[in-house]
Structures are given as structure tokens and as C-alpha cells.
XYZ file of C-alpha atoms in Angstrom:
569
model
C -22.634 -20.613 19.438
C -23.303 -22.316 22.761
C -26.617 -21.824 24.595
C -25.004 -20.213 27.646
C -23.331 -17.582 25.489
C -26.542 -16.794 23.619
C -28.471 -16.527 26.894
C -25.839 -14.136 28.275
C -26.227 -11.834 25.262
C -30.031 -11.816 25.532
C -30.049 -11.190 29.298
C -27.404 -8.485 28.987
C -29.302 -6.579 26.276
C -32.608 -6.931 28.141
C -31.142 -5.548 31.385
C -29.547 -2.561 29.643
C -32.797 -1.790 27.824
C -34.826 -2.060 31.042
C -32.454 0.228 32.957
C -32.331 2.916 30.257
C -35.627 4.732 31.030
C -35.209 4.229 34.783
C -31.760 5.807 34.904
C -32.775 8.348 32.286
C -35.654 9.600 34.414
C -33.549 9.672 37.553
C -30.643 11.553 35.949
C -33.081 14.087 34.525
C -34.346 14.731 38.058
C -30.791 14.988 39.419
C -29.549 17.515 36.860
C -32.676 19.632 36.815
C -32.367 20.098 40.571
C -35.363 18.003 41.587
C -33.293 15.668 43.793
C -32.090 17.603 46.861
C -31.787 15.082 49.675
C -28.101 15.788 50.247
C -28.275 19.578 50.223
C -26.620 19.653 53.645
C -23.557 18.037 52.025
C -23.728 19.954 48.750
C -23.749 23.452 50.225
C -20.374 23.191 52.078
C -18.773 21.892 48.864
C -20.122 24.855 46.907
C -18.975 27.344 49.556
C -15.507 25.796 49.528
C -15.403 26.221 45.749
C -16.740 29.774 45.879
C -20.011 29.095 44.101
C -23.618 28.124 44.811
C -26.294 25.864 43.399
C -28.057 28.868 41.834
C -24.992 30.310 40.086
C -24.576 29.372 36.423
C -21.654 29.773 34.039
C -21.066 30.860 30.462
C -19.641 27.996 28.430
C -16.141 29.519 28.578
C -16.184 29.693 32.387
C -17.594 26.168 32.479
C -14.664 25.002 30.312
C -12.070 26.857 32.416
C -13.490 25.314 35.604
C -13.262 21.873 34.013
C -9.662 22.406 32.893
C -8.584 23.759 36.290
C -10.278 20.885 38.116
C -8.606 18.312 35.859
C -5.182 19.980 36.135
C -5.282 20.009 39.954
C -6.439 16.385 39.989
C -3.602 15.361 37.693
C -0.972 17.131 39.822
C -2.263 15.547 43.026
C -2.365 12.076 41.480
C 1.163 12.488 40.123
C 2.453 13.573 43.546
C 0.691 10.705 45.312
C 2.336 8.145 43.036
C 5.801 9.661 43.400
C 5.551 9.852 47.215
C 3.768 6.582 47.951
C 6.941 4.911 49.254
C 6.842 7.123 52.368
C 3.075 7.113 52.847
C 0.878 4.733 54.917
C -1.256 1.789 53.723
C 1.589 0.310 51.758
C 1.860 -3.243 53.156
C 3.999 -4.494 50.262
C 6.531 -1.667 50.783
C 6.262 -0.472 47.183
C 8.543 2.391 46.139
C 7.430 5.612 44.447
C 6.438 5.351 40.803
C 8.960 6.497 38.165
C 8.389 10.047 36.838
C 7.408 9.114 33.266
C 5.096 6.307 34.410
C 3.534 8.567 37.064
C 2.826 11.192 34.375
C 1.304 8.575 32.086
C -0.890 7.128 34.846
C -1.999 10.558 36.100
C -2.998 11.614 32.565
C -4.694 8.255 32.110
C -6.956 8.352 35.150
C -7.777 12.068 34.976
C -8.977 11.644 31.376
C -11.091 8.564 32.213
C -8.769 6.455 30.022
C -7.277 4.220 32.714
C -4.575 2.943 30.419
C -2.126 1.017 32.606
C 1.538 0.638 31.748
C 1.998 -1.076 35.122
C 0.701 -4.004 37.160
C -1.577 -2.681 39.911
C -0.658 -5.153 42.643
C 3.097 -4.754 42.045
C 3.263 -0.985 41.523
C 0.636 0.868 43.577
C 0.003 0.927 47.326
C -3.464 0.628 48.825
C -3.449 4.369 49.518
C -2.619 5.204 45.896
C -5.279 2.800 44.648
C -7.943 4.292 46.932
C -7.088 7.995 47.276
C -5.659 8.275 43.781
C -7.050 5.900 41.192
C -10.469 5.242 42.736
C -11.117 8.932 43.454
C -10.280 9.810 39.861
C -12.555 7.007 38.700
C -15.398 8.943 40.311
C -14.527 12.515 39.345
C -13.343 11.812 35.781
C -16.580 9.937 35.133
C -18.547 12.800 36.698
C -16.697 15.259 34.454
C -17.806 13.380 31.336
C -21.397 13.316 32.579
C -21.235 17.043 33.337
C -20.127 17.872 29.781
C -22.962 15.773 28.344
C -25.486 17.549 30.565
C -24.114 20.970 29.569
C -24.499 20.021 25.894
C -28.071 18.813 26.492
C -28.884 22.140 28.159
C -27.525 23.889 25.091
C -30.131 22.196 22.919
C -32.907 22.439 25.516
C -32.539 26.183 26.233
C -33.060 29.178 24.003
C -31.841 32.781 24.210
C -29.701 31.810 27.240
C -26.118 32.745 28.088
C -25.314 29.873 30.453
C -25.041 26.080 30.252
C -25.012 25.239 33.966
C -22.376 25.167 36.686
C -19.483 22.717 36.402
C -18.942 22.356 40.150
C -22.635 21.737 40.767
C -22.910 19.206 37.940
C -19.861 17.217 39.058
C -20.941 17.284 42.699
C -24.435 16.049 41.890
C -23.108 13.376 39.526
C -20.950 11.977 42.333
C -23.319 12.389 45.286
C -26.628 11.405 43.715
C -25.601 8.998 40.946
C -22.174 7.398 41.152
C -21.740 7.021 44.927
C -25.149 5.463 45.703
C -24.931 2.999 42.826
C -21.350 2.095 43.717
C -22.087 1.556 47.412
C -24.871 -0.873 46.551
C -22.846 -2.477 43.771
C -19.682 -2.865 45.844
C -21.619 -4.530 48.677
C -23.123 -6.927 46.129
C -19.646 -7.728 44.777
C -18.322 -8.393 48.288
C -21.249 -10.770 48.876
C -20.325 -12.533 45.628
C -16.698 -13.048 46.616
C -14.742 -9.912 45.634
C -12.217 -8.934 48.374
C -12.472 -5.627 50.256
C -9.806 -5.280 52.945
C -6.552 -3.592 53.912
C -4.726 -6.798 54.800
C -1.128 -7.517 53.884
C -0.448 -9.801 50.944
C -0.816 -13.473 51.890
C 2.196 -15.766 51.537
C 1.297 -19.352 50.607
C 3.111 -22.517 49.608
C 2.018 -23.894 46.243
C 1.514 -27.576 45.422
C 4.997 -27.584 43.880
C 6.496 -26.268 47.118
C 7.203 -22.745 45.859
C 6.325 -19.582 47.766
C 3.705 -17.243 46.306
C 2.386 -13.861 47.421
C -1.372 -13.469 46.903
C -2.334 -9.834 46.564
C -5.661 -8.592 47.885
C -6.877 -5.237 49.166
C -9.787 -2.796 48.623
C -10.844 -4.430 45.366
C -14.673 -4.335 45.362
C -14.888 -0.564 45.874
C -12.682 0.015 42.842
C -14.386 -2.617 40.688
C -17.826 -1.069 40.803
C -16.810 2.457 39.831
C -14.289 1.015 37.364
C -17.161 -0.392 35.308
C -20.018 1.971 36.150
C -17.844 4.990 35.322
C -16.414 3.262 32.212
C -12.930 3.691 33.648
C -11.523 0.190 33.183
C -8.362 0.385 35.268
C -7.871 -2.924 37.046
C -6.765 -3.391 40.636
C -4.769 -6.375 39.350
C -2.548 -6.637 36.294
C -4.820 -9.066 34.420
C -7.813 -6.818 35.051
C -11.265 -8.440 35.134
C -9.788 -11.824 34.185
C -8.488 -12.043 37.776
C -10.771 -14.231 39.940
C -10.659 -11.639 42.748
C -11.991 -8.939 40.416
C -14.454 -11.202 38.651
C -15.120 -14.450 40.533
C -18.231 -15.722 38.725
C -20.515 -15.459 35.707
C -22.891 -13.320 37.794
C -20.235 -10.754 38.679
C -19.192 -10.754 35.026
C -22.773 -9.910 33.989
C -22.952 -7.154 36.615
C -19.728 -5.669 35.261
C -20.972 -5.648 31.652
C -24.357 -4.139 32.496
C -22.659 -1.474 34.642
C -20.442 -0.482 31.695
C -23.458 0.326 29.491
C -25.969 1.480 32.121
C -25.262 5.206 32.472
C -24.252 5.735 28.841
C -27.509 4.214 27.617
C -29.499 6.048 30.288
C -28.101 9.407 29.179
C -29.746 9.008 25.765
C -33.080 8.882 27.597
C -32.057 11.853 29.739
C -31.327 13.732 26.524
C -34.790 13.001 25.163
C -36.495 14.053 28.375
C -34.554 17.304 28.782
C -35.114 18.428 25.161
C -38.806 17.587 25.421
C -38.970 14.548 23.116
C -38.088 11.066 24.342
C -38.220 9.871 20.719
C -35.034 11.826 20.074
C -33.289 9.842 22.786
C -34.564 6.516 21.469
C -33.285 7.443 17.988
C -29.777 7.914 19.386
C -29.963 4.640 21.324
C -31.291 2.796 18.241
C -28.332 3.932 16.146
C -25.948 2.883 18.921
C -27.667 -0.510 19.311
C -27.477 -1.303 15.586
C -23.781 -0.442 15.460
C -23.224 -2.584 18.560
C -25.068 -5.522 16.999
C -23.044 -5.302 13.776
C -19.772 -5.177 15.694
C -20.697 -8.133 17.889
C -21.923 -10.196 14.922
C -18.659 -9.790 12.986
C -16.487 -10.588 16.013
C -18.531 -13.626 17.017
C -18.645 -14.843 13.426
C -14.856 -14.943 13.388
C -14.257 -16.463 16.819
C -16.953 -19.139 17.168
C -15.774 -20.863 13.966
C -12.352 -21.417 15.501
C -8.883 -20.979 14.067
C -8.783 -21.934 10.354
C -5.347 -23.573 10.559
C -6.445 -25.754 13.456
C -9.590 -26.714 11.556
C -7.432 -27.683 8.589
C -5.738 -30.262 10.822
C -9.066 -31.843 11.736
C -9.368 -30.292 15.206
C -13.017 -29.850 16.170
C -13.671 -26.321 17.454
C -17.447 -26.137 16.981
C -19.900 -25.848 19.862
C -21.352 -29.122 21.077
C -22.720 -30.687 24.294
C -19.112 -31.492 25.213
C -17.442 -28.122 24.556
C -18.282 -24.426 24.253
C -16.569 -24.233 20.868
C -14.578 -21.465 19.191
C -10.963 -20.374 19.364
C -10.027 -20.445 23.063
C -6.557 -18.879 22.867
C -6.494 -15.865 25.184
C -10.155 -16.201 26.176
C -11.678 -16.472 29.649
C -12.204 -20.230 29.783
C -14.580 -19.944 32.752
C -17.105 -18.068 30.624
C -16.385 -19.334 27.108
C -15.656 -17.711 23.763
C -19.031 -15.996 23.287
C -18.998 -14.183 26.629
C -15.328 -13.280 26.189
C -16.032 -11.712 22.798
C -19.148 -9.975 24.136
C -17.103 -8.378 26.918
C -14.462 -7.265 24.386
C -17.074 -5.530 22.248
C -18.855 -3.979 25.251
C -15.652 -2.593 26.721
C -14.573 -0.959 23.452
C -18.039 0.204 22.429
C -17.981 2.072 25.726
C -14.711 3.758 26.641
C -14.130 1.340 29.493
C -11.080 -0.723 28.568
C -11.628 -3.450 31.167
C -10.895 -6.922 29.785
C -11.564 -10.572 30.562
C -9.853 -11.804 27.375
C -6.619 -10.759 25.718
C -7.548 -8.715 22.644
C -4.114 -9.522 21.220
C -5.245 -13.159 20.880
C -8.442 -12.432 18.979
C -8.534 -13.660 15.383
C -7.892 -10.828 12.883
C -11.494 -9.905 12.040
C -12.563 -10.226 15.677
C -9.606 -8.089 16.792
C -10.508 -5.507 14.175
C -13.905 -4.830 15.750
C -12.680 -3.480 19.127
C -10.193 -1.390 17.148
C -12.913 -0.087 14.829
C -15.256 0.631 17.744
C -12.635 2.987 19.147
C -11.834 4.484 15.736
C -15.488 5.445 15.343
C -15.037 7.652 18.396
C -16.595 5.223 20.879
C -20.067 6.522 20.145
C -21.708 3.095 20.579
C -22.977 3.901 24.095
C -19.479 5.207 24.757
C -18.035 6.447 28.021
C -20.327 7.981 30.621
C -21.202 11.299 29.015
C -18.496 10.960 26.371
C -20.535 8.530 24.281
C -23.495 10.888 24.106
C -21.533 14.034 23.338
C -19.400 12.123 20.818
C -22.512 10.899 19.029
C -23.885 14.448 18.998
C -20.957 15.489 16.800
C -22.112 12.979 14.207
C -25.726 14.094 14.681
C -24.715 17.638 13.715
C -22.872 16.305 10.662
C -25.843 14.158 9.666
C -28.253 17.081 10.007
C -25.901 19.319 8.022
C -25.663 16.757 5.211
C -29.449 16.327 5.203
C -29.848 20.103 4.940
C -27.536 20.206 1.936
C -29.587 17.461 0.284
C -32.795 19.489 0.371
C -31.170 22.884 -0.122
C -32.163 24.305 3.272
C -30.323 25.637 6.267
C -29.914 22.590 8.500
C -31.649 22.596 11.859
C -31.863 20.264 14.840
C -34.399 20.465 17.648
C -35.477 23.875 16.414
C -31.922 25.266 16.343
C -30.250 26.417 13.118
C -26.907 24.685 12.532
C -24.488 27.362 11.357
C -21.059 27.325 9.779
C -19.327 28.028 13.103
C -21.010 24.996 14.651
C -19.710 22.760 11.859
C -16.221 24.202 12.215
C -16.207 23.388 15.928
C -17.635 19.909 15.303
C -14.983 19.147 12.686
C -12.229 20.425 15.009
C -13.399 17.958 17.659
C -13.648 15.075 15.173
C -10.278 15.814 13.494
C -8.453 15.908 16.833
C -8.813 12.147 16.907
C -7.060 11.171 13.639
C -4.473 13.935 14.080
C -3.331 12.454 17.399
C -3.374 8.869 16.161
C -1.537 9.506 12.909
C 0.763 12.167 14.339
C 1.827 10.641 17.651
C 1.537 7.125 16.241
C 3.972 7.996 13.455
C 6.541 9.228 15.976
C 6.081 6.020 17.950
C 6.471 3.929 14.796
C 9.789 5.583 13.922
C 11.417 5.672 17.361
C 9.442 3.186 19.455
C 9.360 -0.036 17.447
C 11.078 -1.944 20.254
C 7.760 -2.090 22.107
C 6.159 -4.167 19.335
C 6.166 -7.875 20.086
C 5.134 -9.369 16.726
C 6.209 -8.941 13.128
C 4.025 -8.174 10.129
C 0.470 -6.788 10.135
C -0.236 -7.920 13.696
C 2.731 -5.954 15.002
C 1.379 -2.843 13.298
C -2.017 -3.495 14.884
C -0.404 -3.678 18.339
C 1.062 -0.185 18.032
C -1.987 1.297 16.293
C -4.284 -0.196 18.932
C -2.271 1.456 21.710
C -2.516 4.945 20.223
C -6.158 4.556 19.189
C -7.010 3.321 22.685
C -5.179 6.208 24.354
C -6.680 8.907 22.124
C -10.169 7.395 22.440
C -9.737 7.377 26.247
C -10.443 3.639 26.266
C -7.439 2.071 27.984
C -7.547 -1.497 26.657
C -4.543 -2.860 24.769
C -3.216 -5.562 22.540
C -1.217 -7.325 25.242
C 1.859 -7.789 23.045
C 2.706 -4.077 23.196
C 5.319 -3.097 25.826
C 4.230 0.423 26.695
C 6.272 1.168 29.811
C 9.106 3.089 28.146
C 9.980 6.771 28.398
C 8.866 7.510 24.827
C 5.554 5.670 24.937
C 4.662 6.852 28.439
C 5.016 10.466 27.294
C 3.411 10.071 23.856
C 0.491 8.017 25.148
C -0.039 10.488 27.991
C -0.210 13.345 25.489
C -2.611 11.328 23.328
C -4.945 10.810 26.290
C -4.963 14.493 27.219
C -5.522 15.608 23.620
C -8.218 12.999 23.008
C -10.126 14.238 26.042
C -9.826 18.001 26.057
C -9.517 18.756 22.332
C -12.998 17.246 22.013
C -14.578 18.690 25.166
C -13.683 22.355 24.563
C -15.251 22.641 21.078
C -18.304 20.753 22.348
C -18.820 23.198 25.187
C -18.513 26.041 22.689
C -21.249 24.383 20.623
C -23.367 24.041 23.772
C -22.987 27.749 24.483
C -23.889 28.697 20.915
C -26.986 26.484 20.928
C -28.172 27.798 24.286
C -27.961 31.391 23.027
C -29.872 30.623 19.832
C -33.598 31.126 19.412
C -35.856 28.169 18.764
C -37.691 28.124 15.444
C -40.814 26.049 14.766
C -40.535 23.128 12.311
C -41.674 23.704 8.747
C -42.469 21.578 5.719
C -38.791 21.545 4.779
C -37.518 20.463 8.206
C -35.755 17.119 8.074
C -37.302 14.838 10.752
C -34.770 13.552 13.265
C -37.054 11.346 15.339
C -37.594 8.439 12.937
C -35.966 5.481 11.251
C -34.671 7.426 8.256
C -32.492 9.588 10.506
C -31.236 6.479 12.318
C -29.996 5.087 8.975
C -28.424 8.411 7.975
C -26.702 8.753 11.341
C -25.277 5.226 11.162
C -23.957 5.842 7.648
C -22.282 9.101 8.690
C -20.594 7.392 11.660
C -19.346 4.501 9.520
C -18.183 6.657 6.613
C -16.376 9.266 8.724
C -14.755 6.758 11.083
C -14.284 3.862 8.675
C -12.820 5.782 5.731
C -10.547 7.909 7.917
C -8.806 4.898 9.372
C -9.241 2.408 6.516
C -5.494 2.458 5.619
C -4.608 1.348 9.154
C -7.264 -1.389 9.085
C -6.141 -2.546 5.625
C -2.468 -2.765 6.619
C -3.255 -4.308 10.001
C -6.107 -6.723 10.763
C -7.404 -7.075 7.184
C -3.926 -7.923 5.862
C -3.474 -10.364 8.756
C -6.811 -12.008 7.922
C -5.804 -12.502 4.285
C -2.429 -13.904 5.330
C -4.089 -16.299 7.750
C -6.565 -17.407 5.100
C -3.615 -18.176 2.847
C -2.306 -20.601 5.474
C 0.465 -18.568 7.116
C 0.725 -18.155 10.893
C 2.708 -15.327 12.511
């Protein structure tokens, strides 16, 4: 491993750790109503929506508000794509998007997936990028944060019938958290070389004498929320590997820290709102250990280089003259280590932005982004989604611990009942049901989208449906997704992966809020120490790993064994 790569990892982890309590404290103040500087802007929004800052909702009304908000957003985004050919701010004269692709993209951005079956600069106008994709980057991220906050309130309250107000939570998430950070971040990106304009594409003559159109546009404003909101949808087709999206090592570091910042901070917010910061640090510790294991396996595979190239005497090890590792598909400006780090960060969170082609990762390294998503993206995860996804496994871990000692399980003074476990299992099972169900249909009737034969070809299709259901959005680049079948199936996977998890979680939040708090006793299993961290990690690995082990065995593990035997696909 080269020194620059190691330094990047250390600086990245240190920045995320330093920001966690700062953002955690601030978000606690925002969602407990202590930050009110923009009340003059909040109140008209609430009046327009027929609510007020003091009105709270039962979990069912909270869920209905969320579903209605998402449905309207999806319809508007679909219409904007279809009509963009006749709308302004379209300097390239791009036509309306095809119906199936418009449905796929609308489902993608409303669910915070940002899967792209299109090239941004060749498909979407500036207006669609700004008023459609960028707006959804904000509100879909705010929706995930709102659900996490509602769940936290469920554990923090007792004998209550409400979990907050969806409109108020989303409004405050945008006005007090996402917008201020993105304004500052976007200005920093512009200063570092990221374009932000409405100019027409620039026509240039290349050194070979050919004509080339260089796309530009309002890039910086989309880049900041793309990463901070763990959205991942690129302004350009090659995403964050494009020099306009990511011109330097400094912008690359900013992007990676932004991906983890809010997700990590929410663990601290959780601890503060339930009255024990240790509980938040336990969650972050479990996430950090899983992240470290994932990164170690991926780096161990990539920094050694390709085994068949090594067999021919080609030196791929780090030295003063080269960064080392297998460079195929990597971002050569930043090296193998940083490329792999970004791949793990973007799939540990539900971001999906890329600077390297995951399709080119060696089998074991490519398995780790896939496994990160299969675990439910609970390693930091998407903004809000990572925390509430991890809480499902917390409930399972507490339930298992209760069975071990023969007591009714409890967490934070709340009894965990059979109905809670039923709802938690419904949310967890939605994930494999979509992947195996929709993926099987795609395997039978959509094999034409697979580029490669053998285990790697299977991994390409599996990765697409895992990424869509996990609301991640990254892809193995060899998969051709822009077909009628895959646009519809992947769109359905994104919607199911989002809302079939959120609704049971909100029901759990409502049940917890209504429950009385009981004091701990001698038989209470402690959830604020190292033993619970280990138990939680084991539950995450067993549930996620065993569920999808057949797909891993037939895909990346089989490819690794084939490669070790000296065969190249």
C-alpha cells in the first residue's frame, strides 16, 4: 500500500470521527425545535401544507404523508423528463426521455437510489438536472432523515401517540441541515474547479483534428447534495470519475467525507435524543468495525495486483516509482487504494457515486461492495436509512439476547414484543424477496443485458438488482440496464426496497412511543458496551451473509477460484 493511500484513509476516518459529535449535536437541536432562525420561511410552508410546527402525527398519518409526498414528487419528475424537449434551459436541444426510462429515473431519484440507466450530459437538460434530479436529491435525503428521527422519537418517548410531523421534519432537514451545508460545500467545489454555469456545450477541435462537444452546466450544486445526501447520481455519465465532477484529490476527499458525515452524525443524534450518548457510540462502533473489515478484504485483493499478470513477472507492488496494485478500471489520478476506499465508502453508505468501475475490481474486492449492500447498507448507510436499517438488527440482537437469558427482551427501557419482531422481519425480508424474485425474472427474460459469461456475468445482474433494492445506485458497468424489462423491474425494486422497509419501521416507532418505560433490572441485557457491539455485528453478518451466500458463492467466490486456477474470463 502506498503512503498517499494510507494517509487518505487515516485523514478520512479522522474527519468523519471529528464531525460525528458536531453534526450529532446540531441535528439534535434542529429536530427538537431549538433551531428557529428561519421560522419566517418555515411558517408559510406549513400553512401551504395545512399543518403547523406544533401539530404532530400518529405513525400512520406520518406514513401516509410520506407516501403522498413521494408519489407527487415521482409524478412531477416523470412529467418533467417527458416534457423537457419543449422546456427552457436545454442548450443541447435534448428530446423528452422515453416513458420506461423516465419511470425508472423518477423511481430512482424519489427513493434516494439515483440509479442511472442514462448518461446525464446526453439525456437530461439543465432544467431537468436542476428542477428534477437536484431537487429530489434534497427531498429524498430529507425523507430518509425524517424517518430516522421519527424512529428515534419512538424510543425516546413513552406513553405517547405521536412520532412527530413529517412535513415539519422534512422542511427542517432541508432548511437547517442540507441547504446550508450544500451552499458552503458547492462554493468550495466551485473554488476548487467544479463548473457551475448555464452555458451551452463547448465545441473544440482535438489534437487529432476531430470535433468534440464538452458538456458543462450547473455541476457543483448537484455534486454537493449528491454526496452529502448519499444520492450518488452523477451530472456526467462517468460520475465522480469525470474531472469536472471531481477535479482533484481534495475534492475527492470532500466527496467521501460528505457521504459519511450525516449518517455517522445521526448515530450521535440517536444517543443524545434517547438520553445516552453511549448508545450512539455503540452503533457507530459496530458500523466502523464492519467498514474496516470490508475495506481490509477489498484492499488485500487489489493492492497485490492481478495474479495472472504477476505470474508473467509483471511488477504490481507499491514502490517509489509506482502506486502499485491492479489499475484496470481504477482512477489513475488517485491510485488503487483511494479508488478502493471510495468503492467501499459509496456502498457502505447508500450513495452509489463512483470514481472506479466496480466491474473491473478483482473478484474478492468486487464482492465487498456487493456484500455491503446485501447487509442492508447499515455500515453508516444512507442519510437516515443507515440508522433505521441498523435499528432493525438491533431489535433482532436484543431479541436473541433475551432468548439466551430466558427474559422478555427490552431495549432502552422498552419491551420488545412479538408484533415488533414481526414488523422487523417484514422489513428485513422485503430485501431478499425483491432481489430473488425480480432478479429471477430478469435472469430468465433479460439475459441480453449481461456483458460477460460465467460467474462474473451472474454478478453483473445480481449487483444491479441488489443495488436497486438497497437504494444504492452503483453498478457493475458491464450490465446494459436501459431496456424496457430492466427499467420496469429495477424501478419496482427501488420502490419496494424503500417503502417496504419504511412503513414497518414507522409502525415500530409508533408502538415504541406508546409503550411505557421500565427501569433496568439485574436481568436486563446491557446494550451500551462492547459485548453488544460484538453481538450486533454477528447478527448483521449472519442474517445478511447467510441469506445471500448462494449468490456470492456462484458469483464472486466462484470467479475468484476460477481466477486462482489460471483462467481469465
